[in-house]
CSV table of C-alpha atoms in Angstrom, one decimal:
chain,number,residue,atom,x,y,z
T,149,MET,CA,12.2,-1.1,-7.1
T,150,ILE,CA,9.4,-1.8,-9.7
T,151,ILE,CA,9.1,-2.5,-12.7
T,152,VAL,CA,6.5,-2.8,-14.3
T,153,LYS,CA,5.9,-3.2,-18.5
T,154,ASP,CA,2.1,-4.0,-20.1
T,155,LEU,CA,0.0,-5.5,-17.3
T,156,HIS,CA,-2.7,-6.9,-18.8
T,157,LYS,CA,-5.0,-8.8,-16.2
T,158,LYS,CA,-8.1,-10.1,-16.9
T,159,PHE,CA,-11.4,-11.3,-14.9
T,160,GLY,CA,-13.0,-13.9,-16.9
T,161,PRO,CA,-13.9,-12.1,-20.2
T,162,VAL,CA,-13.5,-8.9,-18.5
T,163,GLU,CA,-9.8,-6.7,-18.8
T,164,VAL,CA,-9.2,-4.9,-15.9
T,165,LEU,CA,-5.7,-3.9,-16.6
T,166,LYS,CA,-4.7,-3.1,-20.2
T,167,GLY,CA,-1.5,-3.3,-20.7
T,168,ILE,CA,0.5,-1.2,-17.4
T,169,ASP,CA,3.8,-0.3,-17.8
T,170,CYS,CA,5.1,2.1,-14.7
T,171,HIS,CA,8.1,1.8,-12.3
T,172,VAL,CA,8.8,3.2,-9.0
T,173,HIS,CA,12.6,3.2,-8.2
T,174,GLU,CA,13.4,3.4,-4.4
T,175,LYS,CA,12.6,6.3,-1.6
T,176,GLU,CA,9.6,7.2,-4.5
T,177,VAL,CA,6.5,8.3,-2.9
T,178,VAL,CA,4.3,6.9,-6.2
T,179,CYS,CA,0.2,8.2,-5.3
T,180,LEU,CA,-2.2,6.3,-8.3
T,181,VAL,CA,-5.7,8.0,-8.0
T,182,GLY,CA,-8.5,7.7,-10.3
T,183,PRO,CA,-12.7,6.6,-9.7
T,184,SER,CA,-13.2,3.6,-8.4
T,185,GLY,CA,-13.6,0.5,-10.7
T,186,SER,CA,-10.1,1.9,-13.0
T,187,GLY,CA,-8.6,-1.8,-12.0
T,188,LYS,CA,-6.0,0.8,-9.1
T,189,SER,CA,-6.3,-2.6,-6.0
T,190,THR,CA,-6.0,-4.5,-8.6
T,191,PHE,CA,-2.9,-3.6,-9.9
T,192,LEU,CA,-1.7,-2.7,-7.2
T,193,ARG,CA,-2.1,-6.1,-6.2
T,194,CYS,CA,-0.4,-7.7,-8.8
T,195,LEU,CA,2.7,-6.2,-7.3
T,196,ASN,CA,2.9,-9.2,-4.8
T,197,GLY,CA,1.2,-11.5,-6.2
T,198,LEU,CA,-2.2,-11.5,-4.7
T,199,GLU,CA,-4.0,-11.2,-7.6
T,200,SER,CA,-1.8,-13.7,-10.8
T,201,MET,CA,-1.2,-11.6,-14.2
T,202,THR,CA,-2.5,-12.5,-17.5
T,203,SER,CA,0.8,-10.7,-19.4
T,204,GLY,CA,3.1,-9.2,-18.5
T,205,THR,CA,6.2,-8.4,-16.5
T,206,VAL,CA,6.2,-7.3,-12.8
T,207,SER,CA,9.3,-7.4,-10.8
T,208,VAL,CA,10.1,-5.9,-7.5
T,209,ASN,CA,14.1,-6.2,-5.9
T,210,GLY,CA,15.3,-7.4,-8.2
T,211,HIS,CA,12.0,-10.3,-7.7
T,212,GLU,CA,9.7,-11.8,-11.1
T,213,ILE,CA,6.5,-12.3,-9.6
T,214,SER,CA,6.1,-13.5,-12.8
T,215,ASP,CA,8.5,-15.9,-13.3
T,216,SER,CA,7.1,-19.7,-11.9
T,217,HIS,CA,10.8,-20.0,-10.3
T,218,THR,CA,9.8,-17.1,-8.5
T,219,ASN,CA,9.7,-17.8,-5.0
T,220,ILE,CA,6.6,-15.8,-4.3
T,221,ASN,CA,6.9,-15.3,0.0
T,222,VAL,CA,10.5,-14.6,-0.2
T,223,VAL,CA,9.1,-11.4,-2.4
T,224,ARG,CA,6.6,-10.9,-0.2
T,225,GLN,CA,8.1,-10.9,3.2
T,226,GLN,CA,10.5,-7.7,1.2
T,227,VAL,CA,7.1,-6.0,0.4
T,228,GLY,CA,4.0,-4.8,3.1
T,229,MET,CA,1.1,-4.3,2.2
T,230,VAL,CA,-1.9,-2.1,4.6
T,231,PHE,CA,-5.5,-3.5,3.3
T,232,GLN,CA,-8.2,-1.3,3.3
T,233,HIS,CA,-10.6,-3.5,6.0
T,234,PHE,CA,-7.6,-3.8,8.6
T,235,ASN,CA,-7.4,-7.6,7.7
T,236,LEU,CA,-5.9,-8.1,11.4
T,237,PHE,CA,-6.7,-11.4,13.6
T,238,PRO,CA,-9.5,-10.0,16.4
T,239,HIS,CA,-8.9,-12.7,17.8
T,240,LEU,CA,-4.9,-11.7,18.7
T,241,LYS,CA,-3.9,-8.5,21.1
T,242,VAL,CA,-2.1,-5.2,19.3
T,243,ILE,CA,0.9,-7.0,20.2
T,244,ASP,CA,0.4,-10.3,18.9
T,245,ASN,CA,-1.0,-9.2,15.3
T,246,VAL,CA,2.3,-7.3,15.2
T,247,MET,CA,4.9,-10.3,16.2
T,248,LEU,CA,3.2,-13.1,14.3
T,249,ALA,CA,5.3,-12.6,10.7
T,250,PRO,CA,8.2,-12.2,12.1
T,251,THR,CA,7.7,-15.6,14.5
T,252,LYS,CA,5.6,-17.3,11.9
T,253,VAL,CA,8.4,-16.3,9.0
T,254,VAL,CA,11.1,-15.7,9.2
T,255,LYS,CA,11.6,-17.6,12.8
T,256,ALA,CA,12.4,-14.9,14.8
T,257,SER,CA,13.0,-15.3,18.9
T,258,LYS,CA,9.7,-14.2,20.6
T,259,GLU,CA,11.4,-11.3,22.8
T,260,GLU,CA,13.0,-9.7,19.8
T,261,ALA,CA,9.9,-10.1,18.2
T,262,ARG,CA,8.5,-8.6,21.0
T,263,GLN,CA,11.3,-5.4,21.0
T,264,ASN,CA,11.0,-4.3,17.8
T,265,ALA,CA,6.7,-4.6,18.1
T,266,THR,CA,6.8,-2.3,21.2
T,267,VAL,CA,9.1,0.0,19.5
T,268,LEU,CA,6.6,-0.4,15.9
T,269,LEU,CA,4.1,0.7,17.8
T,270,GLU,CA,5.4,3.7,20.0
T,271,LYS,CA,6.3,4.8,16.2
T,272,VAL,CA,2.3,4.8,15.6
T,273,GLY,CA,1.4,6.0,19.2
T,274,LEU,CA,0.0,3.1,20.2
T,275,ALA,CA,2.4,1.7,22.8
T,276,ASP,CA,-0.5,2.0,25.5
T,277,LYS,CA,-2.5,-0.5,23.0
T,278,THR,CA,-0.9,-3.6,22.9
T,279,ASP,CA,-2.5,-5.8,25.5
T,280,SER,CA,-6.3,-4.7,23.7
T,281,TYR,CA,-7.7,-5.9,21.7
T,282,PRO,CA,-8.8,-5.3,17.5
T,283,SER,CA,-12.6,-4.9,19.2
T,284,ASN,CA,-11.2,-2.5,21.6
T,285,LEU,CA,-9.5,-0.2,18.9
T,286,SER,CA,-11.1,2.9,16.7
T,287,GLY,CA,-10.8,2.4,13.6
T,288,GLY,CA,-7.9,4.7,12.9
T,289,GLN,CA,-6.2,2.3,15.3
T,290,MET,CA,-6.3,-0.5,14.2
T,291,GLN,CA,-5.2,0.7,11.0
T,292,ARG,CA,-1.9,2.3,12.1
T,293,VAL,CA,-1.8,-1.3,13.7
T,294,ALA,CA,-2.0,-2.6,11.1
T,295,ILE,CA,1.2,0.0,9.5
T,296,ALA,CA,2.4,-1.6,12.2
T,297,ARG,CA,2.5,-5.4,11.0
T,298,ALA,CA,3.4,-4.4,7.7
T,299,LEU,CA,6.2,-2.3,9.5
T,300,ALA,CA,7.2,-5.6,11.7
T,301,MET,CA,8.5,-7.4,8.7
T,302,ASN,CA,11.0,-4.6,7.3
T,303,PRO,CA,10.5,-4.2,3.6
T,304,LYS,CA,11.7,-2.4,1.5
T,305,VAL,CA,8.0,-1.2,-0.1
T,306,MET,CA,5.2,-0.3,1.3
T,307,LEU,CA,1.5,-0.9,-0.6
T,308,PHE,CA,-1.5,1.4,-0.1
T,309,ASP,CA,-5.0,0.0,-0.7
T,310,GLU,CA,-7.2,3.1,0.2
T,311,PRO,CA,-5.5,2.7,3.5
T,312,THR,CA,-8.3,5.4,4.6
T,313,SER,CA,-11.2,4.9,3.1
T,314,ALA,CA,-12.8,2.5,5.2
T,315,LEU,CA,-12.1,5.6,8.0
T,316,ASP,CA,-14.8,8.5,9.9
T,317,PRO,CA,-13.2,11.8,8.2
T,318,GLU,CA,-11.9,13.3,12.2
T,319,ILE,CA,-9.8,10.2,11.8
T,320,VAL,CA,-8.4,10.3,8.7
T,321,GLY,CA,-4.7,12.6,9.3
T,322,GLU,CA,-4.0,10.7,12.2
T,323,VAL,CA,-3.1,7.5,9.5
T,324,LEU,CA,-2.0,10.4,7.2
T,325,THR,CA,0.5,11.0,9.6
T,326,VAL,CA,2.2,8.0,9.9
T,327,MET,CA,2.6,6.8,6.4
T,328,GLN,CA,3.9,10.8,6.0
T,329,GLU,CA,6.5,10.6,8.5
T,330,LEU,CA,6.9,6.9,7.1
T,331,ALA,CA,7.6,8.5,3.3
T,332,HIS,CA,9.7,11.5,5.3
T,333,GLU,CA,12.2,8.0,6.7
T,334,GLY,CA,12.6,7.3,3.0
T,335,MET,CA,10.4,4.3,2.4
T,336,THR,CA,9.7,3.1,-0.9
T,337,MET,CA,6.2,2.8,-1.3
T,338,VAL,CA,2.6,3.6,-3.1
T,339,VAL,CA,0.4,4.2,-2.3
T,340,VAL,CA,-4.1,3.9,-4.0
T,341,THR,CA,-5.7,7.3,-2.3
T,342,HIS,CA,-8.7,9.3,-2.6
T,343,GLU,CA,-6.8,11.9,-0.6
T,344,MET,CA,-6.0,13.7,-2.9
T,345,GLY,CA,-4.1,16.2,-0.4
T,346,PHE,CA,-2.0,13.6,0.7
T,347,ALA,CA,-0.7,12.9,-2.4
T,348,ARG,CA,0.2,16.4,-3.5
T,349,GLU,CA,2.1,17.1,0.0
T,350,VAL,CA,3.5,13.2,0.2
T,351,ALA,CA,4.2,11.5,-3.6
T,352,HIS,CA,7.0,12.4,-5.5
T,353,ARG,CA,5.1,11.2,-8.8
T,354,ALA,CA,0.7,10.6,-8.8
T,355,ILE,CA,-0.8,8.6,-11.7
T,356,PHE,CA,-3.9,8.8,-13.1
T,357,MET,CA,-5.9,5.6,-13.9
T,358,ASP,CA,-9.1,5.0,-15.0
T,359,ASP,CA,-11.0,2.1,-17.9
T,360,GLY,CA,-8.0,0.3,-16.6
T,361,MET,CA,-4.7,2.3,-18.3
T,362,VAL,CA,-2.2,5.2,-17.1
T,363,VAL,CA,-3.9,8.2,-18.8
T,364,GLU,CA,-1.4,10.2,-16.9
T,365,GLU,CA,1.5,10.1,-14.8
T,366,GLY,CA,3.4,13.2,-13.7
T,367,SER,CA,4.4,14.7,-10.4
T,368,PRO,CA,1.4,16.7,-8.0
T,369,ALA,CA,2.1,19.2,-9.6
T,370,GLU,CA,2.6,18.6,-12.6
T,371,LEU,CA,-0.8,16.2,-13.1
T,372,PHE,CA,-2.9,17.6,-9.8
T,373,GLY,CA,-1.8,21.6,-11.0
T,374,ASP,CA,-1.7,21.7,-14.6
T,375,PRO,CA,-3.2,17.8,-16.1
T,376,GLN,CA,-3.3,17.5,-19.8
T,377,HIS,CA,-5.6,14.9,-20.3
T,378,SER,CA,-9.1,15.7,-20.4
T,379,ARG,CA,-10.4,12.9,-18.6
T,380,THR,CA,-8.1,13.7,-15.9
T,381,ARG,CA,-9.6,17.7,-16.0
T,382,SER,CA,-12.8,15.6,-16.1
T,383,PHE,CA,-12.1,13.7,-12.9
T,384,LEU,CA,-10.4,16.6,-10.7
T,385,SER,CA,-13.1,18.8,-10.8
T,386,LYS,CA,-15.1,16.8,-9.4
T,387,VAL,CA,-12.8,15.8,-6.2
T,388,LEU,CA,-10.6,18.7,-5.6
């Protein structure tokens, strides 16, 4: 589903990604873990073209993002993105936030988009919040609306950029539960997270990044239970 080869990204003279090689299979859940500033979020944003790459190739569902002839908007329709800070439209009701992309981008009828949005809001446990505005929701509720909004485009892949890091600890679980259900349903997911418990439980594969590089990867049992690299061991000793 995703193939990344020798991905480099520079911001001016600073090289943030230093030759990433990675693949993600269909229906696989891959969690990216590592210290802040290791390049995880930049890497994720390169997967849907929100961040341009300096060199290397990224292919998503057969579309090569690094090719200037690729219509990036077509790719983005297939890649749902959930951000750390929700990015909901504050002036729109919850239902309208979820309906917006299908009606504007793929020209779904309002009736069809509303039906789909209602089903998705029920799926994330917010059927009673359709007519609320984001300002009247908790952080966990806003993030669940953001997940429903991303799902409204029926994506092939879901990208999550630290989706729980802006939330109070007591409401993190309600967002992780929705993500867990998506994983069980077979959604292909790439998740940047500090939630090691989620990564251990839900991921098929965990990748440890540091200083713009993939240091180590493996099953959660391998990476968390028996890390091979001293940098991985040092990181995990501080967070587990």
